[in-house]
PDB file of C-alpha atoms in Angstrom:
ATOM      1  CA  MET U   1     -39.764-147.621  64.734  1.00 73.00           C
ATOM      2  CA  PHE U   2     -40.362-150.671  66.991  1.00 87.00           C
ATOM      3  CA  ASN U   3     -40.810-154.109  65.497  1.00 89.00           C
ATOM      4  CA  TYR U   4     -43.000-156.325  67.653  1.00 92.00           C
ATOM      5  CA  ASN U   5     -42.607-159.950  68.652  1.00 92.00           C
ATOM      6  CA  VAL U   6     -45.760-160.858  70.609  1.00 93.00           C
ATOM      7  CA  ARG U   7     -45.938-164.375  72.055  1.00 93.00           C
ATOM      8  CA  GLY U   8     -48.400-166.112  74.297  1.00 93.00           C
ATOM      9  CA  GLU U   9     -48.052-168.909  76.836  1.00 90.00           C
ATOM     10  CA  ASN U  10     -51.253-170.770  77.730  1.00 89.00           C
ATOM     11  CA  ILE U  11     -53.114-168.265  75.557  1.00 91.00           C
ATOM     12  CA  GLU U  12     -53.707-167.773  71.859  1.00 92.00           C
ATOM     13  CA  VAL U  13     -52.576-164.313  70.834  1.00 92.00           C
ATOM     14  CA  THR U  14     -55.529-163.044  68.825  1.00 94.00           C
ATOM     15  CA  GLU U  15     -55.267-160.133  66.441  1.00 95.00           C
ATOM     16  CA  ALA U  16     -57.129-157.970  68.994  1.00 95.00           C
ATOM     17  CA  ILE U  17     -54.637-158.834  71.773  1.00 94.00           C
ATOM     18  CA  ARG U  18     -51.671-158.293  69.437  1.00 93.00           C
ATOM     19  CA  ALA U  19     -53.027-154.931  68.265  1.00 95.00           C
ATOM     20  CA  TYR U  20     -53.686-153.787  71.835  1.00 95.00           C
ATOM     21  CA  ALA U  21     -50.207-154.778  73.023  1.00 94.00           C
ATOM     22  CA  GLU U  22     -48.527-153.099  70.044  1.00 93.00           C
ATOM     23  CA  LYS U  23     -50.597-149.928  70.452  1.00 94.00           C
ATOM     24  CA  ARG U  24     -49.780-149.650  74.159  1.00 94.00           C
ATOM     25  CA  VAL U  25     -46.049-150.420  73.798  1.00 92.00           C
ATOM     26  CA  SER U  26     -45.750-148.011  70.851  1.00 91.00           C
ATOM     27  CA  LYS U  27     -46.437-145.250  73.394  1.00 90.00           C
ATOM     28  CA  LEU U  28     -42.760-145.628  74.392  1.00 88.00           C
ATOM     29  CA  GLU U  29     -41.448-144.847  70.905  1.00 85.00           C
ATOM     30  CA  LYS U  30     -41.694-141.097  71.492  1.00 84.00           C
ATOM     31  CA  TYR U  31     -38.792-141.341  73.944  1.00 81.00           C
ATOM     32  CA  PHE U  32     -36.456-142.808  71.325  1.00 76.00           C
ATOM     33  CA  ASP U  33     -36.539-140.493  68.312  1.00 69.00           C
ATOM     34  CA  ASP U  34     -32.838-141.093  67.688  1.00 67.00           C
ATOM     35  CA  VAL U  35     -33.162-144.918  67.535  1.00 69.00           C
ATOM     36  CA  ALA U  36     -33.485-146.240  63.997  1.00 64.00           C
ATOM     37  CA  GLU U  37     -35.147-149.570  64.783  1.00 76.00           C
ATOM     38  CA  ALA U  38     -35.665-151.839  67.777  1.00 80.00           C
ATOM     39  CA  THR U  39     -37.622-154.983  68.573  1.00 85.00           C
ATOM     40  CA  ALA U  40     -40.094-155.019  71.440  1.00 86.00           C
ATOM     41  CA  TYR U  41     -40.528-158.532  72.822  1.00 88.00           C
ATOM     42  CA  VAL U  42     -43.943-158.945  74.441  1.00 92.00           C
ATOM     43  CA  ASN U  43     -44.613-162.191  76.285  1.00 91.00           C
ATOM     44  CA  LEU U  44     -48.138-162.801  77.590  1.00 93.00           C
ATOM     45  CA  LYS U  45     -48.948-165.611  80.013  1.00 93.00           C
ATOM     46  CA  VAL U  46     -52.186-166.806  81.544  1.00 92.00           C
ATOM     47  CA  TYR U  47     -52.003-168.972  84.661  1.00 91.00           C
ATOM     48  CA  HIS U  48     -54.370-171.613  86.052  1.00 90.00           C
ATOM     49  CA  ASP U  49     -55.431-169.273  88.859  1.00 92.00           C
ATOM     50  CA  LYS U  50     -56.829-166.920  86.154  1.00 89.00           C
ATOM     51  CA  THR U  51     -54.072-164.316  86.569  1.00 94.00           C
ATOM     52  CA  ALA U  52     -52.343-162.867  83.525  1.00 94.00           C
ATOM     53  CA  LYS U  53     -48.750-161.724  83.200  1.00 94.00           C
ATOM     54  CA  ALA U  54     -47.309-159.311  80.648  1.00 94.00           C
ATOM     55  CA  GLU U  55     -43.536-159.085  80.150  1.00 93.00           C
ATOM     56  CA  VAL U  56     -41.935-156.566  77.814  1.00 93.00           C
ATOM     57  CA  THR U  57     -38.246-156.427  76.902  1.00 90.00           C
ATOM     58  CA  ILE U  58     -36.839-153.807  74.537  1.00 87.00           C
ATOM     59  CA  PRO U  59     -33.095-154.167  73.960  1.00 83.00           C
ATOM     60  CA  LEU U  60     -31.557-150.950  72.667  1.00 78.00           C
ATOM     61  CA  SER U  61     -27.887-150.270  71.966  1.00 73.00           C
ATOM     62  CA  PHE U  62     -27.544-148.088  75.085  1.00 72.00           C
ATOM     63  CA  LEU U  63     -30.206-149.560  77.376  1.00 76.00           C
ATOM     64  CA  VAL U  64     -32.343-152.638  77.924  1.00 81.00           C
ATOM     65  CA  LEU U  65     -35.859-151.856  79.067  1.00 85.00           C
ATOM     66  CA  ARG U  66     -37.613-154.695  80.850  1.00 88.00           C
ATOM     67  CA  ALA U  67     -40.676-154.929  83.061  1.00 90.00           C
ATOM     68  CA  GLU U  68     -43.366-157.412  83.994  1.00 92.00           C
ATOM     69  CA  GLU U  69     -46.742-157.181  85.709  1.00 93.00           C
ATOM     70  CA  THR U  70     -49.266-159.788  86.825  1.00 93.00           C
ATOM     71  CA  THR U  71     -52.924-158.909  87.445  1.00 94.00           C
ATOM     72  CA  ASP U  72     -56.347-160.521  87.165  1.00 94.00           C
ATOM     73  CA  ASP U  73     -56.789-159.198  83.606  1.00 94.00           C
ATOM     74  CA  LEU U  74     -54.465-159.478  80.586  1.00 94.00           C
ATOM     75  CA  TYR U  75     -55.249-156.004  79.259  1.00 95.00           C
ATOM     76  CA  LYS U  76     -54.685-154.483  82.689  1.00 95.00           C
ATOM     77  CA  SER U  77     -51.325-156.288  82.910  1.00 94.00           C
ATOM     78  CA  ILE U  78     -50.309-154.806  79.543  1.00 95.00           C
ATOM     79  CA  ASP U  79     -51.356-151.318  80.698  1.00 95.00           C
ATOM     80  CA  PHE U  80     -49.447-151.621  83.974  1.00 95.00           C
ATOM     81  CA  VAL U  81     -46.270-152.946  82.364  1.00 94.00           C
ATOM     82  CA  VAL U  82     -46.226-150.098  79.816  1.00 94.00           C
ATOM     83  CA  ASP U  83     -46.771-147.563  82.616  1.00 93.00           C
ATOM     84  CA  LYS U  84     -43.871-149.114  84.526  1.00 92.00           C
ATOM     85  CA  LEU U  85     -41.619-148.957  81.452  1.00 92.00           C
ATOM     86  CA  GLU U  86     -42.557-145.343  80.830  1.00 91.00           C
ATOM     87  CA  ARG U  87     -41.597-144.434  84.410  1.00 89.00           C
ATOM     88  CA  GLN U  88     -38.273-146.248  83.920  1.00 86.00           C
ATOM     89  CA  VAL U  89     -37.541-144.358  80.699  1.00 86.00           C
ATOM     90  CA  ARG U  90     -38.390-140.963  82.193  1.00 85.00           C
ATOM     91  CA  LYS U  91     -36.272-141.685  85.267  1.00 84.00           C
ATOM     92  CA  TYR U  92     -33.387-142.916  83.126  1.00 80.00           C
ATOM     93  CA  LYS U  93     -33.496-139.945  80.743  1.00 79.00           C
ATOM     94  CA  THR U  94     -33.715-137.450  83.623  1.00 81.00           C
ATOM     95  CA  ARG U  95     -30.764-138.992  85.393  1.00 77.00           C
ATOM     96  CA  ILE U  96     -28.682-139.309  82.210  1.00 73.00           C
ATOM     97  CA  ASN U  97     -29.352-135.689  81.279  1.00 73.00           C
ATOM     98  CA  ARG U  98     -28.377-134.545  84.776  1.00 75.00           C
ATOM     99  CA  LYS U  99     -25.214-136.683  84.794  1.00 69.00           C
ATOM    100  CA  SER U 100     -24.275-135.575  81.290  1.00 66.00           C
ATOM    101  CA  ARG U 101     -24.506-131.946  82.297  1.00 68.00           C
ATOM    102  CA  GLU U 102     -22.447-132.600  85.446  1.00 69.00           C
ATOM    103  CA  LYS U 103     -19.739-134.818  83.986  1.00 62.00           C
ATOM    104  CA  GLY U 104     -20.126-134.796  80.220  1.00 53.00           C
ATOM    105  CA  LEU U 105     -20.608-138.581  80.040  1.00 46.00           C
ATOM    106  CA  GLU U 106     -21.996-140.493  77.075  1.00 47.00           C
ATOM    107  CA  GLU U 107     -25.069-142.681  77.402  1.00 43.00           C
ATOM    108  CA  ALA U 108     -24.625-146.186  78.784  1.00 39.00           C
ATOM    109  CA  ALA U 109     -24.895-149.487  76.942  1.00 36.00           C
ATOM    110  CA  ILE U 110     -25.706-153.027  77.989  1.00 35.00           C
ATOM    111  CA  PHE U 111     -25.805-156.476  76.435  1.00 31.00           C
ATOM    112  CA  VAL U 112     -27.318-157.554  73.177  1.00 32.00           C
ATOM    113  CA  GLU U 113     -26.583-161.228  72.618  1.00 33.00           C
ATOM    114  CA  SER U 114     -27.562-164.415  74.401  1.00 33.00           C
ATOM    115  CA  SER U 115     -27.265-168.009  73.368  1.00 37.00           C
ATOM    116  CA  GLU U 116     -29.256-171.148  74.023  1.00 37.00           C
ATOM    117  CA  PRO U 117     -28.121-173.837  76.494  1.00 40.00           C
ATOM    118  CA  GLU U 118     -25.609-176.396  75.284  1.00 40.00           C
ATOM    119  CA  GLU U 119     -25.798-180.105  76.020  1.00 44.00           C
ATOM    120  CA  HIS U 120     -23.280-181.435  78.571  1.00 41.00           C
ATOM    121  CA  PRO U 121     -22.847-184.807  80.274  1.00 46.00           C
ATOM    122  CA  GLU U 122     -24.536-184.960  83.697  1.00 50.00           C
ATOM    123  CA  ASN U 123     -21.280-185.170  85.674  1.00 51.00           C
ATOM    124  CA  GLU U 124     -19.913-181.848  84.349  1.00 59.00           C
ATOM    125  CA  LEU U 125     -20.646-178.353  85.599  1.00 68.00           C
ATOM    126  CA  LYS U 126     -23.188-176.803  83.276  1.00 74.00           C
ATOM    127  CA  ILE U 127     -23.356-173.317  81.928  1.00 79.00           C
ATOM    128  CA  VAL U 128     -26.992-173.117  80.918  1.00 79.00           C
ATOM    129  CA  ARG U 129     -26.948-169.646  79.392  1.00 79.00           C
ATOM    130  CA  SER U 130     -24.351-167.173  78.214  1.00 81.00           C
ATOM    131  CA  LYS U 131     -24.561-163.505  77.351  1.00 79.00           C
ATOM    132  CA  ARG U 132     -22.211-161.102  75.631  1.00 80.00           C
ATOM    133  CA  ILE U 133     -22.247-157.568  76.945  1.00 80.00           C
ATOM    134  CA  ASN U 134     -20.953-154.264  75.623  1.00 79.00           C
ATOM    135  CA  LEU U 135     -19.485-152.113  78.357  1.00 85.00           C
ATOM    136  CA  LYS U 136     -19.590-148.345  77.996  1.00 81.00           C
ATOM    137  CA  PRO U 137     -18.434-145.862  80.618  1.00 89.00           C
ATOM    138  CA  MET U 138     -20.865-144.831  83.357  1.00 90.00           C
ATOM    139  CA  ASP U 139     -20.776-144.129  87.061  1.00 91.00           C
ATOM    140  CA  SER U 140     -21.933-146.530  89.775  1.00 91.00           C
ATOM    141  CA  GLU U 141     -25.215-144.649  90.333  1.00 91.00           C
ATOM    142  CA  GLU U 142     -26.196-145.095  86.699  1.00 89.00           C
ATOM    143  CA  ALA U 143     -25.135-148.766  86.870  1.00 90.00           C
ATOM    144  CA  VAL U 144     -27.486-149.299  89.847  1.00 91.00           C
ATOM    145  CA  LEU U 145     -30.280-147.667  87.848  1.00 89.00           C
ATOM    146  CA  GLN U 146     -29.579-149.986  84.895  1.00 86.00           C
ATOM    147  CA  MET U 147     -29.506-153.009  87.227  1.00 87.00           C
ATOM    148  CA  ASN U 148     -32.848-152.071  88.746  1.00 85.00           C
ATOM    149  CA  MET U 149     -34.426-151.440  85.344  1.00 82.00           C
ATOM    150  CA  LEU U 150     -33.355-154.901  84.225  1.00 80.00           C
ATOM    151  CA  GLY U 151     -34.580-156.500  87.443  1.00 81.00           C
ATOM    152  CA  HIS U 152     -31.197-158.124  88.065  1.00 85.00           C
ATOM    153  CA  ASP U 153     -29.194-158.502  91.277  1.00 88.00           C
ATOM    154  CA  PHE U 154     -25.909-157.359  89.720  1.00 91.00           C
ATOM    155  CA  PHE U 155     -24.632-155.285  86.821  1.00 91.00           C
ATOM    156  CA  ILE U 156     -21.217-155.143  85.125  1.00 92.00           C
ATOM    157  CA  PHE U 157     -19.993-151.844  83.696  1.00 92.00           C
ATOM    158  CA  THR U 158     -16.929-149.748  82.908  1.00 91.00           C
ATOM    159  CA  ASP U 159     -16.295-147.120  85.572  1.00 91.00           C
ATOM    160  CA  ALA U 160     -16.194-143.752  83.774  1.00 90.00           C
ATOM    161  CA  GLU U 161     -13.545-142.317  86.106  1.00 90.00           C
ATOM    162  CA  THR U 162     -11.076-145.221  86.217  1.00 88.00           C
ATOM    163  CA  MET U 163     -12.044-146.928  82.917  1.00 89.00           C
ATOM    164  CA  GLU U 164     -11.805-150.239  84.808  1.00 90.00           C
ATOM    165  CA  ILE U 165     -14.473-152.937  84.856  1.00 91.00           C
ATOM    166  CA  ALA U 166     -16.680-152.786  87.956  1.00 93.00           C
ATOM    167  CA  ILE U 167     -19.749-154.569  89.306  1.00 94.00           C
ATOM    168  CA  VAL U 168     -22.629-153.237  91.364  1.00 94.00           C
ATOM    169  CA  TYR U 169     -24.862-155.680  93.217  1.00 94.00           C
ATOM    170  CA  ARG U 170     -27.881-155.764  95.494  1.00 91.00           C
ATOM    171  CA  ARG U 171     -27.032-156.876  99.015  1.00 89.00           C
ATOM    172  CA  ASN U 172     -29.289-159.042 101.175  1.00 87.00           C
ATOM    173  CA  ASP U 173     -30.089-155.984 103.317  1.00 89.00           C
ATOM    174  CA  GLY U 174     -31.480-154.177 100.231  1.00 86.00           C
ATOM    175  CA  ARG U 175     -28.579-151.762  99.884  1.00 92.00           C
ATOM    176  CA  TYR U 176     -25.979-151.857  97.108  1.00 95.00           C
ATOM    177  CA  GLY U 177     -22.389-152.990  96.884  1.00 94.00           C
ATOM    178  CA  LEU U 178     -19.622-152.115  94.430  1.00 94.00           C
ATOM    179  CA  ILE U 179     -16.791-154.403  93.322  1.00 94.00           C
ATOM    180  CA  GLU U 180     -13.908-152.639  91.615  1.00 91.00           C
ATOM    181  CA  THR U 181     -11.298-154.487  89.592  1.00 87.00           C
ATOM    182  CA  ALA U 182      -7.579-153.823  89.427  1.00 77.00           C
ATOM    183  CA  GLU U 183      -4.691-155.109  87.338  1.00 73.00           C
ATOM    184  CA  LEU U 184      -2.408-157.672  88.987  1.00 67.00           C
ATOM    185  CA  ASP U 185       1.110-156.386  89.525  1.00 61.00           C
TER     186      ASP U 185
END
């Protein structure tokens, strides 16, 4: 079900490393029986201080799974990042099932596209990356969960009650804020 894109930075991705990463990440497939096909992006990095980082991103139509872990061993980093992703999936599915029973909501969706930076003269303001997002209805609690799973400081969504665009964000004090939009009169 998952296609794999395994890359390495400062390391050659051998067949053994690729096979190990694919085997470990494939453990997550059991949670997505209803998904026809998805690509799991695995990025492996080795640093000069001999630490190794594993990053995994799996964009799905209703969710983007993303986690990273850095340890003293590449294989351990892969194990830890898959464990972290599995906890995220279980938490997400539990919360979605509970919310669906309470409110009858559909599952949430988040972005799929991003584009590379464009060249601009030095004296102009630069937009160095752009993303296109699909907004599906959810409540603010689910939006905070999505934001945390992505590792971002904010998340844009459609409020399921008002059907207006809203934003949740992480405040400097560690709590969360909500920005609601309204039509101009």
